PDB file of C-alpha atoms in Angstrom:
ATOM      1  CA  UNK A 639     111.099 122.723  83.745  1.00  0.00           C
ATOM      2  CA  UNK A 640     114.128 121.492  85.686  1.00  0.00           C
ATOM      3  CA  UNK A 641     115.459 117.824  84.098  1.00  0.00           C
ATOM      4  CA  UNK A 642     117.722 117.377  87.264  1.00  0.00           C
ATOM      5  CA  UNK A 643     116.687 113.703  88.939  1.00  0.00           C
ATOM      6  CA  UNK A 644     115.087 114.017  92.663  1.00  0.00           C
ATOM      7  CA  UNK A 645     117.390 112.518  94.988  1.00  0.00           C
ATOM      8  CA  UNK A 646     115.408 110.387  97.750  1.00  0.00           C
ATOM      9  CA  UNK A 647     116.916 109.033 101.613  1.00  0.00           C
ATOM     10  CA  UNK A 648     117.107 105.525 101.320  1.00  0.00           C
ATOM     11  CA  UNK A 649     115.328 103.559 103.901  1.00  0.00           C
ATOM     12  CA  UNK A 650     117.747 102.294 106.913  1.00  0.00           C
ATOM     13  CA  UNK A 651     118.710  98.968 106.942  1.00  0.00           C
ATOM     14  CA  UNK A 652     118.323  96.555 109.930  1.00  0.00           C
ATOM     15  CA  UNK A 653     120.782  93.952 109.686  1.00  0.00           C
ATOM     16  CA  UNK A 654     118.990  91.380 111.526  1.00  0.00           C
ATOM     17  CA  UNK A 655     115.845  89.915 113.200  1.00  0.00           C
ATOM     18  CA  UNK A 656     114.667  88.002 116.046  1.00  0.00           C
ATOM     19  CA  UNK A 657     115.033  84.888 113.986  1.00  0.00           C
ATOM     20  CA  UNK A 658     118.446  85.636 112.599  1.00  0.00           C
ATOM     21  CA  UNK A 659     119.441  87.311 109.568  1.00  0.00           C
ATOM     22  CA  UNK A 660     117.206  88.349 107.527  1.00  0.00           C
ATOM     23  CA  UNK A 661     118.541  88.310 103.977  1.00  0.00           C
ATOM     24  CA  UNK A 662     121.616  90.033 102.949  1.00  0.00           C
ATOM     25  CA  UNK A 663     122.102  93.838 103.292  1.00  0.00           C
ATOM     26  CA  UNK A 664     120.811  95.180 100.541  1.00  0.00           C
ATOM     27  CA  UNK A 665     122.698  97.743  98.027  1.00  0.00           C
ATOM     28  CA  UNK A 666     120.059 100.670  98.946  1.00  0.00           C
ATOM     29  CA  UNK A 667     121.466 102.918  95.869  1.00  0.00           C
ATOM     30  CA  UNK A 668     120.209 100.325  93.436  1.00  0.00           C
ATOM     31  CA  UNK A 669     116.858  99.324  95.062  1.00  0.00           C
ATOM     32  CA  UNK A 670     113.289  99.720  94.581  1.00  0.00           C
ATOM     33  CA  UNK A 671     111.196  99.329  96.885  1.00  0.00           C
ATOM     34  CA  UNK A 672     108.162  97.038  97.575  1.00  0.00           C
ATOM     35  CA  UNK A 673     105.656  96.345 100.451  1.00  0.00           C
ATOM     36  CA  UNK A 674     106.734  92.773 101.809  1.00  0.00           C
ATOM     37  CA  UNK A 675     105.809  90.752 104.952  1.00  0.00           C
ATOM     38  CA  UNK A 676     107.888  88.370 106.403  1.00  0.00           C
ATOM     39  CA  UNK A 677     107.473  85.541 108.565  1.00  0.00           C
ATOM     40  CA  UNK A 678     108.787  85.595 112.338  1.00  0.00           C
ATOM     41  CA  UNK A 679     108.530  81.801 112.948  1.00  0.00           C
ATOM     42  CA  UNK A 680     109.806  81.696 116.561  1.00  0.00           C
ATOM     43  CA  UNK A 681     108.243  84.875 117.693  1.00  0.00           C
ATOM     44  CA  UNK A 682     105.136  83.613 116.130  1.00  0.00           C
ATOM     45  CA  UNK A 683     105.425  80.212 118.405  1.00  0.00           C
ATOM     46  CA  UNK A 684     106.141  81.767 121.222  1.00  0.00           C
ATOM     47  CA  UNK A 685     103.334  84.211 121.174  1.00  0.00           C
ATOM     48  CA  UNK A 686     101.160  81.330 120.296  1.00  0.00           C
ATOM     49  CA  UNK A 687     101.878  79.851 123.509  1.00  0.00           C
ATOM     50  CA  UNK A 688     101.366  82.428 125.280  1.00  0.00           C
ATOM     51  CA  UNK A 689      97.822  83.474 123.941  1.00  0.00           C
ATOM     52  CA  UNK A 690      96.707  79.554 124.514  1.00  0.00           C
ATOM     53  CA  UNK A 691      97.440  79.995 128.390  1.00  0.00           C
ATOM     54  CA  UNK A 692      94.597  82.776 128.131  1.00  0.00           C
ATOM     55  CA  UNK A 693      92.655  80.417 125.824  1.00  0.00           C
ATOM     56  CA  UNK A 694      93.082  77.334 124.360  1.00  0.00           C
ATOM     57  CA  UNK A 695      91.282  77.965 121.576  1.00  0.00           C
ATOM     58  CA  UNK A 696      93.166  81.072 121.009  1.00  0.00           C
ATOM     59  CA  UNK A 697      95.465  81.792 117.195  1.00  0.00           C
ATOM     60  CA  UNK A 698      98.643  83.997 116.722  1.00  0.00           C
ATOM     61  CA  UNK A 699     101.498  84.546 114.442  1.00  0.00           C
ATOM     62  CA  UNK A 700     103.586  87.452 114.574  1.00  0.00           C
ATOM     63  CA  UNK A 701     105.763  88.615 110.910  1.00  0.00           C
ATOM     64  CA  UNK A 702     108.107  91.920 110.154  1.00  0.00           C
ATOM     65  CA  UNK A 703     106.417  94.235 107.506  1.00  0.00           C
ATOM     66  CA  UNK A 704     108.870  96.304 105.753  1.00  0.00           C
ATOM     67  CA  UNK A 705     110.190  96.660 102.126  1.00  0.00           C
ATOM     68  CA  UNK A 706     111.979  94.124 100.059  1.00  0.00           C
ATOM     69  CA  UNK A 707     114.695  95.670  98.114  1.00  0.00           C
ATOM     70  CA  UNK A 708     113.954  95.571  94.207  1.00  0.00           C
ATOM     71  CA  UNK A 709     116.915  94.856  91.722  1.00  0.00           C
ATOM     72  CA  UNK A 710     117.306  96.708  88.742  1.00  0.00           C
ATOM     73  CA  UNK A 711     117.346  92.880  87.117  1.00  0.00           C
ATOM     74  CA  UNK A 712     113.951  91.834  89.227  1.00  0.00           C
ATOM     75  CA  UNK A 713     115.333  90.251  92.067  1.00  0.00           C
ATOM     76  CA  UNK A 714     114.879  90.777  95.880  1.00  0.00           C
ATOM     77  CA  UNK A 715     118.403  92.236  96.913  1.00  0.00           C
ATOM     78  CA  UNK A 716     117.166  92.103 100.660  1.00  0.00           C
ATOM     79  CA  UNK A 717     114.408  92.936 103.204  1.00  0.00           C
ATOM     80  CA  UNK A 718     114.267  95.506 105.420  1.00  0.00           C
ATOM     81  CA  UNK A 719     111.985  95.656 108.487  1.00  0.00           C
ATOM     82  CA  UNK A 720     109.572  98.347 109.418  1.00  0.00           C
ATOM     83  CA  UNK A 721     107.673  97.114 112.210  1.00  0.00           C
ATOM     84  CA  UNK A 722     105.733  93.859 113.690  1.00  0.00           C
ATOM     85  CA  UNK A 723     102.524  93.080 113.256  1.00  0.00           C
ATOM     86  CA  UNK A 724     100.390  90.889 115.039  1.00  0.00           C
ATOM     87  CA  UNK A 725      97.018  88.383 114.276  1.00  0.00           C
ATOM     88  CA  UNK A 726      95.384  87.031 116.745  1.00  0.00           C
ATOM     89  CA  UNK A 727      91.976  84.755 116.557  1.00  0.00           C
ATOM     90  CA  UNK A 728      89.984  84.438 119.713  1.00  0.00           C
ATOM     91  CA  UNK A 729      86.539  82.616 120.314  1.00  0.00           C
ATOM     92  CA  UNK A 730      83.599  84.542 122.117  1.00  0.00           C
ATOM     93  CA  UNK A 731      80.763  84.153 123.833  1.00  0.00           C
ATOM     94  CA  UNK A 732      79.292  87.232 122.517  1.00  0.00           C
ATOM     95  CA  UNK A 733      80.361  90.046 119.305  1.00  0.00           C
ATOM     96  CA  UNK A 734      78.026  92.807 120.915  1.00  0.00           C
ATOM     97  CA  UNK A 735      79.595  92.283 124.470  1.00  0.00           C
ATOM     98  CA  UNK A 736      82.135  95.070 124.214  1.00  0.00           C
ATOM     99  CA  UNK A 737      83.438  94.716 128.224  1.00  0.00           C
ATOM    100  CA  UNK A 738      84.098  91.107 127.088  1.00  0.00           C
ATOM    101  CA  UNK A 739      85.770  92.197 123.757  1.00  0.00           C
ATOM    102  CA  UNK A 740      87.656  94.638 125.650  1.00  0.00           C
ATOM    103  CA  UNK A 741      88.987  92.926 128.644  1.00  0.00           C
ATOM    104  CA  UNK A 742      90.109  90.697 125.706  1.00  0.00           C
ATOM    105  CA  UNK A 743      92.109  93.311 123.957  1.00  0.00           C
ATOM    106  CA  UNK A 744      94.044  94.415 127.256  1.00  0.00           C
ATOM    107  CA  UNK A 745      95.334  90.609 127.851  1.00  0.00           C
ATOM    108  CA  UNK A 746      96.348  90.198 124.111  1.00  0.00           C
ATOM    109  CA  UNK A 747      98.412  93.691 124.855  1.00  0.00           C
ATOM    110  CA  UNK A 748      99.908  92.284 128.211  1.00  0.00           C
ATOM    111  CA  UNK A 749     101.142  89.869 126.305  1.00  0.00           C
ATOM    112  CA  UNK A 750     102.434  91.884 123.804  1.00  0.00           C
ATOM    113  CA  UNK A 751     104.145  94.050 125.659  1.00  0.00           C
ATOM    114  CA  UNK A 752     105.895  91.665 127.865  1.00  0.00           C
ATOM    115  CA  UNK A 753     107.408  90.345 124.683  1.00  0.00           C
ATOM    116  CA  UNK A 754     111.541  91.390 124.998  1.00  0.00           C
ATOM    117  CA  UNK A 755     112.043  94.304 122.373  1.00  0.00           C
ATOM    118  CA  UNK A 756     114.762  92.350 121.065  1.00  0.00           C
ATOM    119  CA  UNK A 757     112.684  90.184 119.812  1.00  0.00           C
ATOM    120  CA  UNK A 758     110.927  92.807 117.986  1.00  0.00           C
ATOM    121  CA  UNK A 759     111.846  94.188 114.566  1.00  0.00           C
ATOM    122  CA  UNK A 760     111.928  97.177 113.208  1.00  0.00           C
ATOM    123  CA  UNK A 761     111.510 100.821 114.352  1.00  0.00           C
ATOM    124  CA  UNK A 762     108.271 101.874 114.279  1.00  0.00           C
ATOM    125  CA  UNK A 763     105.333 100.342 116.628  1.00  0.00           C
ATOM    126  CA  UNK A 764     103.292  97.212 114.894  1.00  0.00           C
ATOM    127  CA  UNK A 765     100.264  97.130 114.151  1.00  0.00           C
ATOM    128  CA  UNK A 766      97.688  94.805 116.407  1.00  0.00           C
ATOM    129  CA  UNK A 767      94.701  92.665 114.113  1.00  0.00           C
ATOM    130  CA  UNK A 768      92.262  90.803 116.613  1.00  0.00           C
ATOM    131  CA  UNK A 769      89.564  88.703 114.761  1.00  0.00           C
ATOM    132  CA  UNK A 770      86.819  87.979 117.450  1.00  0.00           C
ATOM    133  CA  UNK A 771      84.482  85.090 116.632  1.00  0.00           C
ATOM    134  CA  UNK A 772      81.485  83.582 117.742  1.00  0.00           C
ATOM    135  CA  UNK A 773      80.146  80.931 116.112  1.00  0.00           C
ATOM    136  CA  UNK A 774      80.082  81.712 112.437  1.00  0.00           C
ATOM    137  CA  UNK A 775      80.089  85.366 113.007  1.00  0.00           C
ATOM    138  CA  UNK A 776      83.234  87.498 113.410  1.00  0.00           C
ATOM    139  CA  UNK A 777      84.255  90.826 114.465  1.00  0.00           C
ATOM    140  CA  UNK A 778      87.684  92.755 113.599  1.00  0.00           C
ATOM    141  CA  UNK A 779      89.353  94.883 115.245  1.00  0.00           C
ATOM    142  CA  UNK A 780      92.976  96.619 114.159  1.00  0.00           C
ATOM    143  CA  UNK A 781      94.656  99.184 115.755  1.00  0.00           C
ATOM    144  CA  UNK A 782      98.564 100.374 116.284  1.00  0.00           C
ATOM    145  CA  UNK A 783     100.326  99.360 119.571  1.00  0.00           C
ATOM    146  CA  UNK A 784     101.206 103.170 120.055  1.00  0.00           C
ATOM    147  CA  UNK A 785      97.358 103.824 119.420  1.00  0.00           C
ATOM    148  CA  UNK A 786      96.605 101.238 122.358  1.00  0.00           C
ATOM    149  CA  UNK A 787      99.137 102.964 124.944  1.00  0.00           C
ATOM    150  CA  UNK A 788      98.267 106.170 124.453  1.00  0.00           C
ATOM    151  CA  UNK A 789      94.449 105.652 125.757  1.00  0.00           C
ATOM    152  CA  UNK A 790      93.993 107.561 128.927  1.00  0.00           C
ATOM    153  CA  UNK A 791      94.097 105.471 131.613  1.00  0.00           C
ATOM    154  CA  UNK A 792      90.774 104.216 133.599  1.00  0.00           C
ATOM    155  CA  UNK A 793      89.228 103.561 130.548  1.00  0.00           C
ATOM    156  CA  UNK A 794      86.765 100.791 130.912  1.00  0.00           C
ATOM    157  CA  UNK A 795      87.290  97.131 129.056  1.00  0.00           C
ATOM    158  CA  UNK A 796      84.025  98.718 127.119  1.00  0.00           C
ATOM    159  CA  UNK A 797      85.608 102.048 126.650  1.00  0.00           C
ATOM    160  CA  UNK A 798      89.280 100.857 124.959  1.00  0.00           C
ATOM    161  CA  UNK A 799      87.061  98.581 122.749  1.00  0.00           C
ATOM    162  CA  UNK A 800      85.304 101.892 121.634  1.00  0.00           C
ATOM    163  CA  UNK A 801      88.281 103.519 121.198  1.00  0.00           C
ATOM    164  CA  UNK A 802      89.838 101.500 119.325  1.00  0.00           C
ATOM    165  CA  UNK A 803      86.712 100.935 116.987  1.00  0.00           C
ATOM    166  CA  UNK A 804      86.666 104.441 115.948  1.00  0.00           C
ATOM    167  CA  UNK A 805      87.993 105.200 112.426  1.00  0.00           C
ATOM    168  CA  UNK A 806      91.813 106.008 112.486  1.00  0.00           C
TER     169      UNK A 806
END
């Protein structure tokens, strides 16, 4: 067998996010790496705001996942971005009403997408979580932002609910 160590790319850095720097730049020769979230406090209040016009009621915070860089001594030498990822809460009249639930996701994703891409991190599309509740009962719903625009168009409220129900 061949004892010669695999070589792997590092992961690209991204220097900094929508709510400043991040950490430092990492050393990416003497990381490992680990899943990480971060928070994206002003994104996050902003997009609150914006979800309350549509509904009061309404819940959102927005936060980078990505990779914090692992020391060789156990510290976090930095974090880098992969994408953003949204949660959103919204209160329904009713689960099994799948025009409602839909015509629900396509405002949460006007809003999304009229966010400035500067104020997103990271370079690949975020993923979208929408907890639906009624009552005591809830339904989930998570899906990427890609998977969202590339439905074919004249799909019905209904129809993008379906879609985006379907295993991925």
């Amino acid at each position: 067998p061949d004892s010669r160590p695999i070589s792997t790319l590092a992961t690209p850095h991204i220097d900094q996010g929508p709510d400043g720097p991040t950490t430092q730049v990492p050393d990416t020769q003497n990381c490992g790496y680990q899943w990480a979230y971060q928070d994206l406090p002003e994104l996050s209040s902003s997009f609150q705001q914006s979800l309350q016009v549509l509904q009061p009621e309404a819940q959102g915070t927005a936060f980078a996942f990505g990779e914090n860089c692992i020391l060789p001594d156990g510290s976090i030498g930095g974090f880098l971005p992969m994408e953003t990822d949204f949660n959103i809460t919204l209160q329904v009249s009713d689960l099994n009403n799948e025009s409602e639930l839909g015509d629900w996701i396509v405002k949460v994703m006007q809003v999304i997408t009229e966010i400035p891409p500067e104020q997103i991190v990271g370079p690949q599309p975020g993923r979208v979580s929408l907890t639906f509740q009624s009552g005591a009962e809830q339904k989930i719903v998570n899906f990427y932002i890609n998977q969202y625009q590339g439905l074919p168009p004249g799909l019905s409220p209904a129809e993008i609910f379906q879609a985006l129900q379907m295993p991925q």
